[in-house]
Coordinates of C-alpha atoms in Angstrom, one line a residue:
Chain A
M95 CA 0.0 0.0 0.0
V96 CA 2.3 2.7 -1.3
D97 CA -0.3 5.5 -1.0
Q98 CA -0.6 4.9 2.7
H99 CA 2.9 6.0 3.5
I100 CA 3.2 6.1 7.2
P101 CA 3.5 9.7 8.5
L102 CA 4.9 8.8 11.8
S103 CA 8.6 9.1 11.4
G104 CA 9.0 12.8 12.1
K105 CA 8.0 15.0 15.0
E106 CA 6.4 17.5 12.6
D107 CA 3.8 14.9 11.7
T108 CA 2.5 14.6 15.2
T109 CA -0.3 17.0 14.7
S110 CA -1.6 15.3 11.6
V111 CA -1.7 12.0 13.4
N112 CA -3.4 13.8 16.2
R113 CA -6.2 14.9 13.9
Q114 CA -6.7 11.5 12.4
I115 CA -8.1 9.8 15.4
V116 CA -11.6 11.1 16.1
L117 CA -14.8 10.1 17.7
P118 CA -17.5 12.6 16.8
F119 CA -19.6 13.7 19.8
A120 CA -22.9 12.5 18.2
K121 CA -21.3 9.1 17.8
S122 CA -20.2 9.0 21.4
V123 CA -23.7 9.9 22.6
E124 CA -25.0 7.1 20.3
I125 CA -22.6 4.5 21.7
S126 CA -23.3 5.6 25.3
L127 CA -27.0 5.4 24.8
K128 CA -26.7 2.0 23.3
S129 CA -24.5 0.8 26.2
I130 CA -27.1 2.0 28.7
K131 CA -29.9 0.3 26.8
V132 CA -28.1 -3.0 26.5
R133 CA -27.1 -3.1 30.2
F134 CA -30.4 -1.6 31.3
F135 CA -30.7 -3.6 34.5
R136 CA -27.2 -2.7 35.6
S137 CA -27.7 0.9 34.7
L138 CA -30.9 0.8 36.8
I139 CA -29.1 -0.5 39.8
T140 CA -26.3 2.1 39.4
T141 CA -29.0 4.7 39.2
M142 CA -31.1 3.4 42.0
S143 CA -28.9 4.7 44.9
L144 CA -28.8 8.0 43.2
V145 CA -32.6 8.1 42.8
L146 CA -33.0 7.3 46.5
A147 CA -30.5 9.9 47.7
V148 CA -31.8 12.6 45.4
S149 CA -35.4 11.9 46.3
F150 CA -34.5 12.2 50.0
L151 CA -32.8 15.5 49.3
G152 CA -35.8 16.6 47.2
F153 CA -38.3 15.5 49.9
V154 CA -36.5 17.4 52.7
R155 CA -36.2 20.5 50.7
V156 CA -39.7 20.6 49.4
S157 CA -41.1 19.8 52.9
N158 CA -39.1 22.8 54.1
D159 CA -40.6 24.9 51.3
V160 CA -44.1 23.8 52.4
A161 CA -43.4 24.6 56.0
N162 CA -42.1 28.0 55.0
G163 CA -45.2 28.7 53.0
L164 CA -47.3 27.9 56.1
L165 CA -45.2 30.0 58.4
A166 CA -45.5 32.9 56.0
T167 CA -49.3 33.0 56.5
Q168 CA -48.6 34.2 60.2
D169 CA -51.5 31.9 61.2
R170 CA -51.0 30.6 64.8
Q171 CA -52.7 27.3 64.2
L172 CA -50.7 26.6 61.1
R173 CA -47.5 27.5 63.1
Q174 CA -48.5 25.0 65.8
A175 CA -49.1 22.4 63.1
V176 CA -45.6 23.0 61.7
I177 CA -44.1 22.7 65.2
R178 CA -46.0 19.5 65.8
A179 CA -44.7 18.1 62.5
G180 CA -41.2 18.2 64.2
Y181 CA -39.7 21.5 63.0
D182 CA -37.6 23.3 65.7
I183 CA -38.6 26.9 65.4
G184 CA -38.2 29.6 67.9
P185 CA -41.0 32.0 68.8
T186 CA -39.7 34.7 66.5
D187 CA -38.6 32.5 63.5
T188 CA -40.4 33.2 60.3
N189 CA -39.0 30.4 58.3
V190 CA -37.4 27.0 58.7
G191 CA -33.9 26.8 57.4
A192 CA -32.3 23.4 57.0
S193 CA -31.2 22.5 60.6
P194 CA -27.7 21.3 61.1
K195 CA -29.1 17.8 61.9
Q196 CA -31.1 17.7 58.7
R197 CA -28.1 18.9 56.8
W198 CA -25.8 16.2 58.2
I199 CA -28.3 13.5 57.4
I200 CA -28.6 14.7 53.8
I201 CA -24.8 15.0 53.4
L202 CA -24.4 11.5 54.8
S203 CA -27.0 10.1 52.4
L204 CA -25.3 11.8 49.5
M205 CA -21.9 10.4 50.5
V206 CA -23.3 6.9 50.8
C207 CA -24.8 7.4 47.4
V208 CA -21.5 8.4 45.8
V209 CA -19.8 5.4 47.3
G210 CA -22.5 3.2 45.9
I211 CA -22.1 4.8 42.4
V212 CA -18.3 4.3 42.5
N213 CA -18.8 0.7 43.5
A214 CA -21.3 0.0 40.8
Q215 CA -19.3 1.8 38.1
L216 CA -16.1 0.0 39.1
M217 CA -18.0 -3.3 38.6
A218 CA -19.3 -2.0 35.3
V219 CA -15.8 -1.1 34.2
T220 CA -14.5 -4.6 35.2
E221 CA -17.3 -6.2 33.2
R222 CA -16.3 -4.2 30.2
F223 CA -12.6 -4.7 30.3
R224 CA -12.7 -6.7 27.1
E225 CA -14.8 -4.1 25.3
I226 CA -12.6 -1.3 26.3
G227 CA -9.5 -3.2 25.3
T228 CA -11.0 -4.0 21.9
M229 CA -11.9 -0.4 21.3
K230 CA -8.3 0.5 22.2
C231 CA -7.0 -2.0 19.8
L232 CA -9.2 -0.5 17.1
G233 CA -7.5 2.8 17.8
A234 CA -9.6 4.5 20.5
L235 CA -7.7 7.1 22.6
D236 CA -7.9 7.3 26.4
R237 CA -10.1 10.3 26.2
F238 CA -12.7 8.5 24.0
I239 CA -13.2 5.9 26.7
L240 CA -13.3 8.6 29.4
R241 CA -15.8 10.5 27.4
L242 CA -18.0 7.4 26.9
F243 CA -18.1 6.7 30.6
I244 CA -18.8 10.3 31.6
L245 CA -21.5 10.6 29.0
E246 CA -23.1 7.4 30.3
A247 CA -22.9 8.6 33.8
G248 CA -24.2 12.0 32.9
M249 CA -27.3 10.5 31.2
Q250 CA -27.8 8.1 34.1
G251 CA -27.4 11.0 36.5
L252 CA -29.9 13.2 34.6
V253 CA -32.5 10.5 34.4
G254 CA -31.9 9.2 37.9
A255 CA -31.8 12.6 39.5
G256 CA -34.9 13.7 37.6
A257 CA -36.8 10.6 38.8
G258 CA -35.5 11.0 42.3
A259 CA -36.3 14.7 42.5
L260 CA -39.8 14.1 41.1
A261 CA -40.5 11.3 43.6
G262 CA -39.1 13.3 46.5
A263 CA -41.1 16.4 45.6
L264 CA -44.3 14.4 45.1
F265 CA -44.0 12.6 48.4
A266 CA -43.3 15.8 50.2
L267 CA -46.4 17.5 48.7
I268 CA -48.6 14.5 49.3
G269 CA -47.3 14.3 52.8
A270 CA -48.0 18.0 53.3
L271 CA -51.5 17.6 51.9
L272 CA -52.3 14.8 54.4
R273 CA -50.7 16.5 57.4
Y274 CA -51.7 20.2 57.0
G275 CA -54.6 19.9 54.5
P276 CA -55.2 21.8 51.2
V277 CA -54.0 25.0 52.7
S278 CA -50.4 23.8 52.5
L279 CA -50.5 23.6 48.7
A280 CA -52.3 26.9 48.5
E281 CA -49.7 28.7 50.5
V282 CA -46.5 27.1 49.3
S283 CA -44.2 29.1 47.1
W284 CA -44.0 27.2 43.8
V285 CA -40.9 29.1 42.9
A286 CA -39.2 27.7 45.9
V287 CA -40.4 24.2 45.1
M288 CA -39.1 24.5 41.5
G289 CA -35.8 25.8 43.0
S290 CA -35.5 22.8 45.3
F291 CA -36.4 20.5 42.4
A292 CA -33.6 22.1 40.2
I293 CA -31.1 21.9 43.1
A294 CA -31.9 18.2 43.6
I295 CA -31.4 17.4 39.9
A296 CA -28.2 19.4 39.7
V297 CA -26.8 17.7 42.9
G298 CA -27.8 14.3 41.5
C299 CA -26.0 14.9 38.2
I300 CA -22.9 16.2 39.9
L301 CA -22.8 13.1 42.3
S302 CA -23.2 10.8 39.3
L303 CA -20.3 12.4 37.6
I304 CA -18.1 12.4 40.7
G305 CA -18.9 8.8 41.2
V306 CA -17.9 7.8 37.7
L307 CA -14.7 9.8 37.6
Y308 CA -12.3 7.3 39.2
P309 CA -13.8 4.2 37.5
A310 CA -13.6 6.0 34.1
V311 CA -10.0 7.0 34.6
V312 CA -9.2 3.4 35.5
A313 CA -10.9 2.3 32.3
A314 CA -9.2 4.9 30.1
R315 CA -5.7 4.3 31.5
M316 CA -5.9 0.6 30.9
Q317 CA -3.4 -0.8 28.4
P318 CA -5.1 -2.8 25.6
V319 CA -3.0 -5.8 26.3
E320 CA -4.2 -5.9 29.9
A321 CA -7.8 -5.8 28.8
M322 CA -7.2 -8.7 26.5
R323 CA -5.6 -10.8 29.2
V324 CA -8.7 -10.8 31.4
E325 CA -10.3 -14.2 31.4
Q326 CA -14.1 -14.2 31.1
Chain B
M975 CA 13.9 6.6 2.8
A976 CA 14.4 3.4 0.8
E977 CA 11.2 1.5 0.6
S978 CA 11.9 -1.6 2.6
S979 CA 10.1 -4.9 2.0
N980 CA 10.2 -5.6 5.7
I981 CA 6.9 -4.7 7.3
V982 CA 8.0 -5.8 10.7
R983 CA 11.5 -5.9 12.0
V984 CA 12.3 -7.1 15.5
T985 CA 15.9 -6.6 16.7
D986 CA 17.4 -8.1 19.8
V987 CA 14.2 -7.8 21.8
Y988 CA 14.2 -8.6 25.5
K989 CA 11.2 -8.5 27.7
T990 CA 11.1 -9.0 31.4
F991 CA 7.9 -9.2 33.5
Q992 CA 7.7 -8.5 37.2
L993 CA 5.6 -11.2 38.7
G994 CA 5.5 -10.4 42.4
K995 CA 9.1 -10.4 43.5
V996 CA 10.2 -12.7 40.7
E997 CA 11.5 -11.4 37.4
V998 CA 10.5 -13.5 34.5
Q999 CA 12.3 -13.2 31.2
A1000 CA 9.7 -13.8 28.5
L1001 CA 11.8 -12.9 25.6
K1002 CA 15.6 -13.3 25.5
G1003 CA 16.9 -11.6 22.4
V1004 CA 14.5 -12.1 19.5
N1005 CA 15.5 -11.2 16.0
L1006 CA 12.9 -11.4 13.3
E1007 CA 12.1 -9.9 9.9
I1008 CA 8.8 -10.3 8.3
L1009 CA 8.3 -9.6 4.6
R1010 CA 5.4 -7.5 3.3
G1011 CA 2.5 -9.5 2.1
N1012 CA 3.6 -12.8 3.7
Y1013 CA 1.5 -15.1 5.8
I1014 CA 3.4 -15.9 8.9
S1015 CA 2.6 -18.3 11.7
I1016 CA 4.3 -18.0 15.1
M1017 CA 4.3 -21.4 16.7
G1018 CA 5.4 -22.4 20.1
P1019 CA 4.2 -24.0 23.3
S1020 CA 2.4 -21.9 25.9
G1021 CA 4.8 -20.0 28.1
S1022 CA 7.3 -19.8 25.3
G1023 CA 7.0 -16.1 24.9
K1024 CA 4.9 -16.4 21.8
S1025 CA 2.1 -14.1 23.0
T1026 CA 4.6 -11.6 24.3
L1027 CA 6.3 -11.4 21.0
F1028 CA 3.0 -11.2 19.3
N1029 CA 1.9 -8.3 21.5
M1030 CA 5.2 -6.5 20.8
I1031 CA 4.6 -6.8 17.1
G1032 CA 1.1 -5.5 17.5
G1033 CA 2.3 -2.4 19.4
L1034 CA 0.3 -3.6 22.4
D1035 CA 3.4 -3.9 24.6
K1036 CA 6.8 -2.3 24.6
P1037 CA 10.1 -4.3 24.9
S1038 CA 12.4 -3.9 27.9
S1039 CA 15.3 -3.6 25.5
G1040 CA 15.7 -3.9 21.8
K1041 CA 13.6 -2.4 19.1
V1042 CA 10.5 -3.3 17.2
F1043 CA 10.0 -1.6 13.9
I1044 CA 6.7 -1.6 12.1
D1045 CA 7.0 -0.3 8.6
E1046 CA 10.4 1.0 9.6
V1047 CA 9.0 3.0 12.5
D1048 CA 10.3 2.3 16.0
I1049 CA 7.2 1.8 18.1
A1050 CA 9.0 2.7 21.3
Q1051 CA 9.3 6.2 20.0
L1052 CA 5.6 6.7 19.5
D1053 CA 3.4 8.6 21.9
A1054 CA -0.1 7.6 22.8
Y1055 CA -1.7 9.3 19.8
E1056 CA 0.7 7.8 17.3
L1057 CA 0.2 4.4 18.8
A1058 CA -3.5 4.7 18.6
W1059 CA -3.1 5.8 15.0
L1060 CA -0.9 2.8 14.3
R1061 CA -3.5 0.5 15.8
C1062 CA -6.3 2.2 13.9
R1063 CA -4.8 2.4 10.5
K1064 CA -1.8 0.1 10.1
I1065 CA -2.8 -3.0 12.1
G1066 CA -5.9 -5.1 12.2
Y1067 CA -6.4 -7.3 15.2
I1068 CA -8.2 -10.7 15.3
F1069 CA -8.6 -12.4 18.7
Q1070 CA -9.2 -15.9 19.9
T1071 CA -12.3 -14.8 21.7
F1072 CA -13.5 -12.7 18.7
N1073 CA -14.0 -9.6 20.9
I1074 CA -16.9 -8.3 18.9
I1075 CA -18.3 -5.4 20.9
Q1076 CA -21.4 -6.8 22.3
V1077 CA -23.6 -3.7 22.3
M1078 CA -23.2 -3.1 18.6
T1079 CA -24.4 -4.8 15.5
A1080 CA -22.1 -6.5 13.1
L1081 CA -22.0 -3.5 10.8
E1082 CA -21.4 -1.0 13.7
N1083 CA -18.5 -3.1 14.8
I1084 CA -16.9 -2.9 11.4
T1085 CA -17.6 0.8 11.0
L1086 CA -16.2 1.8 14.4
P1087 CA -12.5 1.8 13.3
M1088 CA -13.5 3.8 10.2
V1089 CA -15.2 6.3 12.5
F1090 CA -12.1 6.6 14.5
A1091 CA -10.1 7.1 11.3
G1092 CA -12.4 10.1 10.5
M1093 CA -14.4 8.6 7.7
N1094 CA -17.9 10.0 7.4
N1095 CA -20.8 7.8 8.2
D1096 CA -22.2 7.0 4.8
A1097 CA -18.8 6.1 3.3
A1098 CA -18.1 3.9 6.4
T1099 CA -21.4 2.1 6.1
E1100 CA -20.9 1.5 2.4
K1101 CA -17.4 0.1 3.0
G1102 CA -18.7 -1.9 6.0
L1103 CA -21.3 -3.6 3.8
Q1104 CA -18.7 -4.4 1.2
L1105 CA -16.4 -5.9 3.8
L1106 CA -19.3 -8.0 5.2
E1107 CA -20.0 -9.2 1.6
L1108 CA -16.3 -10.0 1.3
V1109 CA -16.3 -12.3 4.4
G1110 CA -19.6 -13.9 3.3
L1111 CA -21.9 -12.2 5.8
G1112 CA -23.6 -9.7 3.5
D1113 CA -27.1 -10.4 4.8
R1114 CA -26.1 -10.4 8.5
Y1115 CA -25.2 -6.7 8.9
S1116 CA -27.9 -5.9 11.4
H1117 CA -27.3 -8.8 13.7
K1118 CA -26.1 -8.5 17.2
P1119 CA -23.0 -10.6 18.1
F1120 CA -25.0 -13.0 20.3
E1121 CA -27.1 -13.8 17.2
L1122 CA -24.1 -15.0 15.3
S1123 CA -22.2 -18.3 15.6
G1124 CA -18.5 -18.4 16.5
G1125 CA -17.4 -18.7 13.0
Q1126 CA -19.6 -15.8 11.9
Q1127 CA -18.3 -13.6 14.8
Q1128 CA -14.8 -14.3 13.7
R1129 CA -15.7 -13.3 10.1
V1130 CA -17.1 -10.1 11.5
A1131 CA -13.8 -9.6 13.4
I1132 CA -11.9 -10.2 10.2
A1133 CA -14.0 -7.7 8.3
R1134 CA -13.4 -5.2 11.2
A1135 CA -9.7 -5.9 11.1
L1136 CA -9.7 -5.0 7.4
A1137 CA -11.8 -1.8 7.9
N1138 CA -9.0 0.7 7.4
D1139 CA -7.0 -1.3 4.9
P1140 CA -4.2 -2.2 7.3
A1141 CA -0.8 -3.4 6.2
I1142 CA -0.7 -6.0 8.9
I1143 CA -3.3 -8.3 10.3
L1144 CA -2.5 -9.8 13.7
A1145 CA -4.4 -12.9 14.5
D1146 CA -4.0 -14.3 18.0
E1147 CA -5.1 -18.0 17.9
P1148 CA -7.9 -17.1 15.4
T1149 CA -9.1 -20.7 15.3
G1150 CA -8.7 -21.5 19.0
N1151 CA -12.4 -21.2 19.8
L1152 CA -13.7 -22.7 16.6
D1153 CA -14.4 -26.3 15.5
L1154 CA -12.3 -28.0 12.9
T1155 CA -14.4 -27.1 9.8
T1156 CA -15.1 -23.5 10.8
G1157 CA -11.4 -23.1 11.7
E1158 CA -10.4 -24.3 8.2
E1159 CA -12.9 -21.8 6.6
I1160 CA -11.5 -19.0 8.7
I1161 CA -7.9 -19.9 7.7
A1162 CA -8.8 -20.1 4.1
L1163 CA -10.5 -16.7 4.3
L1164 CA -7.4 -15.2 5.9
K1165 CA -5.2 -16.7 3.3
R1166 CA -7.4 -15.5 0.5
L1167 CA -7.6 -11.9 1.9
S1168 CA -3.9 -11.9 2.5
Q1169 CA -3.2 -12.7 -1.2
E1170 CA -6.0 -10.5 -2.7
R1171 CA -5.2 -7.4 -0.6
N1172 CA -1.5 -7.9 -0.1
V1173 CA -1.9 -7.8 3.6
T1174 CA 0.7 -9.3 5.9
V1175 CA -1.0 -11.8 8.2
I1176 CA 0.8 -12.7 11.4
S1177 CA -0.9 -15.3 13.5
A1178 CA 0.1 -16.9 16.8
T1179 CA -1.3 -20.3 16.9
H1180 CA -1.2 -23.9 18.1
D1181 CA -3.2 -25.0 15.1
F1182 CA -1.3 -27.2 12.6
K1183 CA -3.9 -26.5 10.0
M1184 CA -2.3 -23.1 9.8
L1185 CA 1.0 -24.4 8.6
N1186 CA -0.3 -25.4 5.2
V1187 CA -1.1 -21.9 4.2
S1188 CA 1.8 -20.2 5.9
D1189 CA 4.6 -18.7 3.8
Q1190 CA 6.8 -18.8 6.8
V1191 CA 6.6 -20.4 10.2
V1192 CA 8.5 -19.0 13.2
W1193 CA 9.1 -21.4 16.0
I1194 CA 9.5 -19.8 19.4
R1195 CA 11.0 -21.7 22.3
D1196 CA 12.1 -20.4 25.7
G1197 CA 11.9 -16.8 24.6
T1198 CA 14.1 -17.1 21.6
V1199 CA 13.5 -17.9 17.9
D1200 CA 14.1 -21.6 17.6
K1201 CA 14.0 -21.7 13.9
I1202 CA 12.3 -20.0 10.9
E1203 CA 11.0 -22.3 8.2
D1204 CA 9.8 -21.3 4.7
R1205 CA 7.0 -23.2 3.1
E1206 CA 9.3 -25.3 0.9
E1207 CA 11.1 -26.7 3.9
L1208 CA 7.9 -27.2 5.7
S1209 CA 6.3 -29.4 3.1
I1210 CA 9.4 -31.6 3.2
S1211 CA 9.3 -32.1 6.9
I1212 CA 5.5 -32.0 7.4
G1213 CA 5.4 -35.7 8.1
K1214 CA 7.1 -35.3 11.4
I1215 CA 5.7 -31.9 12.3
D1216 CA 3.5 -33.2 15.1
T1217 CA 6.5 -34.6 16.9
R1218 CA 8.3 -31.4 17.4
H1219 CA 6.4 -29.4 19.9

């Protein structure tokens, strides 16, 4: 193959080599989507801990929003109801911030969730050693592998966090409806609820990405020959 | 640069592995030259350093000392990009376990290296279909790997190895997981493609069926080249071939 003269011998050719290995972004998204679809059950389990943690976060935040809405009415009875529901508010407080105790529980649950994601993703990487090695033999660069894993985690994070935030918010609102009656939904600030919802989703996505970072780096750094050696 | 007819040149290669606290010398000074367009079999018992040498030639591993040249380029000098480029464009890999990417269809498996090489989607699809036709799987392009038999998967792998018109095809025990007849078909296919497309095929193997089609057989023993036989010598000594491993 004379026309395929290898342009590797000189340093000045490095950039042309650089440009010749590509993985278009759309193609990466396609591959990641496919991977999630094929390993749907595993993806579900990976996402589940995220769903639970995010729904907890969403639940707590939206419950606080509801309580704030009730306090804002300045109604003594509603104030008593909020206190009976377990919120520590002083006689002069006009809103319930997240108490330190609440905050710690949330942080703890999110940390457990990240550990769960790291664990699940490491398993996923191990399962896919051969696939990763094959891709590398076909000419994939480290960053292609990194990108695929991060895209997958991003999508899982978005869907999982969305589902979690939705579930958390719904439970919080239903709980409020049962505890305080219809007035709670009438008085709650929907802007605040939407804000809590958005925060829960954002936190979920970030956690998912943090969780996949180490496993993805492990996968990307792997030498193709190591991947081939793994017995399956 | 004078156009050399050596596609692979291995000079004085040593490779040492660290296994726990023990150092194992897998290759002890291997010298080898492989001519362009030849069909080479690397034979040797397991543990002889056969796979190690094979990985060196494929740019999957670097020697502890000595040099491996592929198309007169020293692979030890290449950085990650250049190695990836080499794997993508110059070398096609075929594995014992086929290593078809499970989440993709046959066609997508074949087009993946072309996507890496920067080919646009339509051209890659068209070429992928041609390659599938070439290996006799023209109607199976949309099948997932688990819907294909071992022999068919290996055909897909061969088509994938050919995707970017490589100069070398490295086949690691390509018939190791196949039954006798399918193995023979795969060997015949490799031989035909090697001749039609002037591709150098280098295969590591235990399979004596391979010997009949090989232009050259390299016998590895204890980390060194035991002997190199051309086809003519082989056919003379083929009667006692099974007594020598």
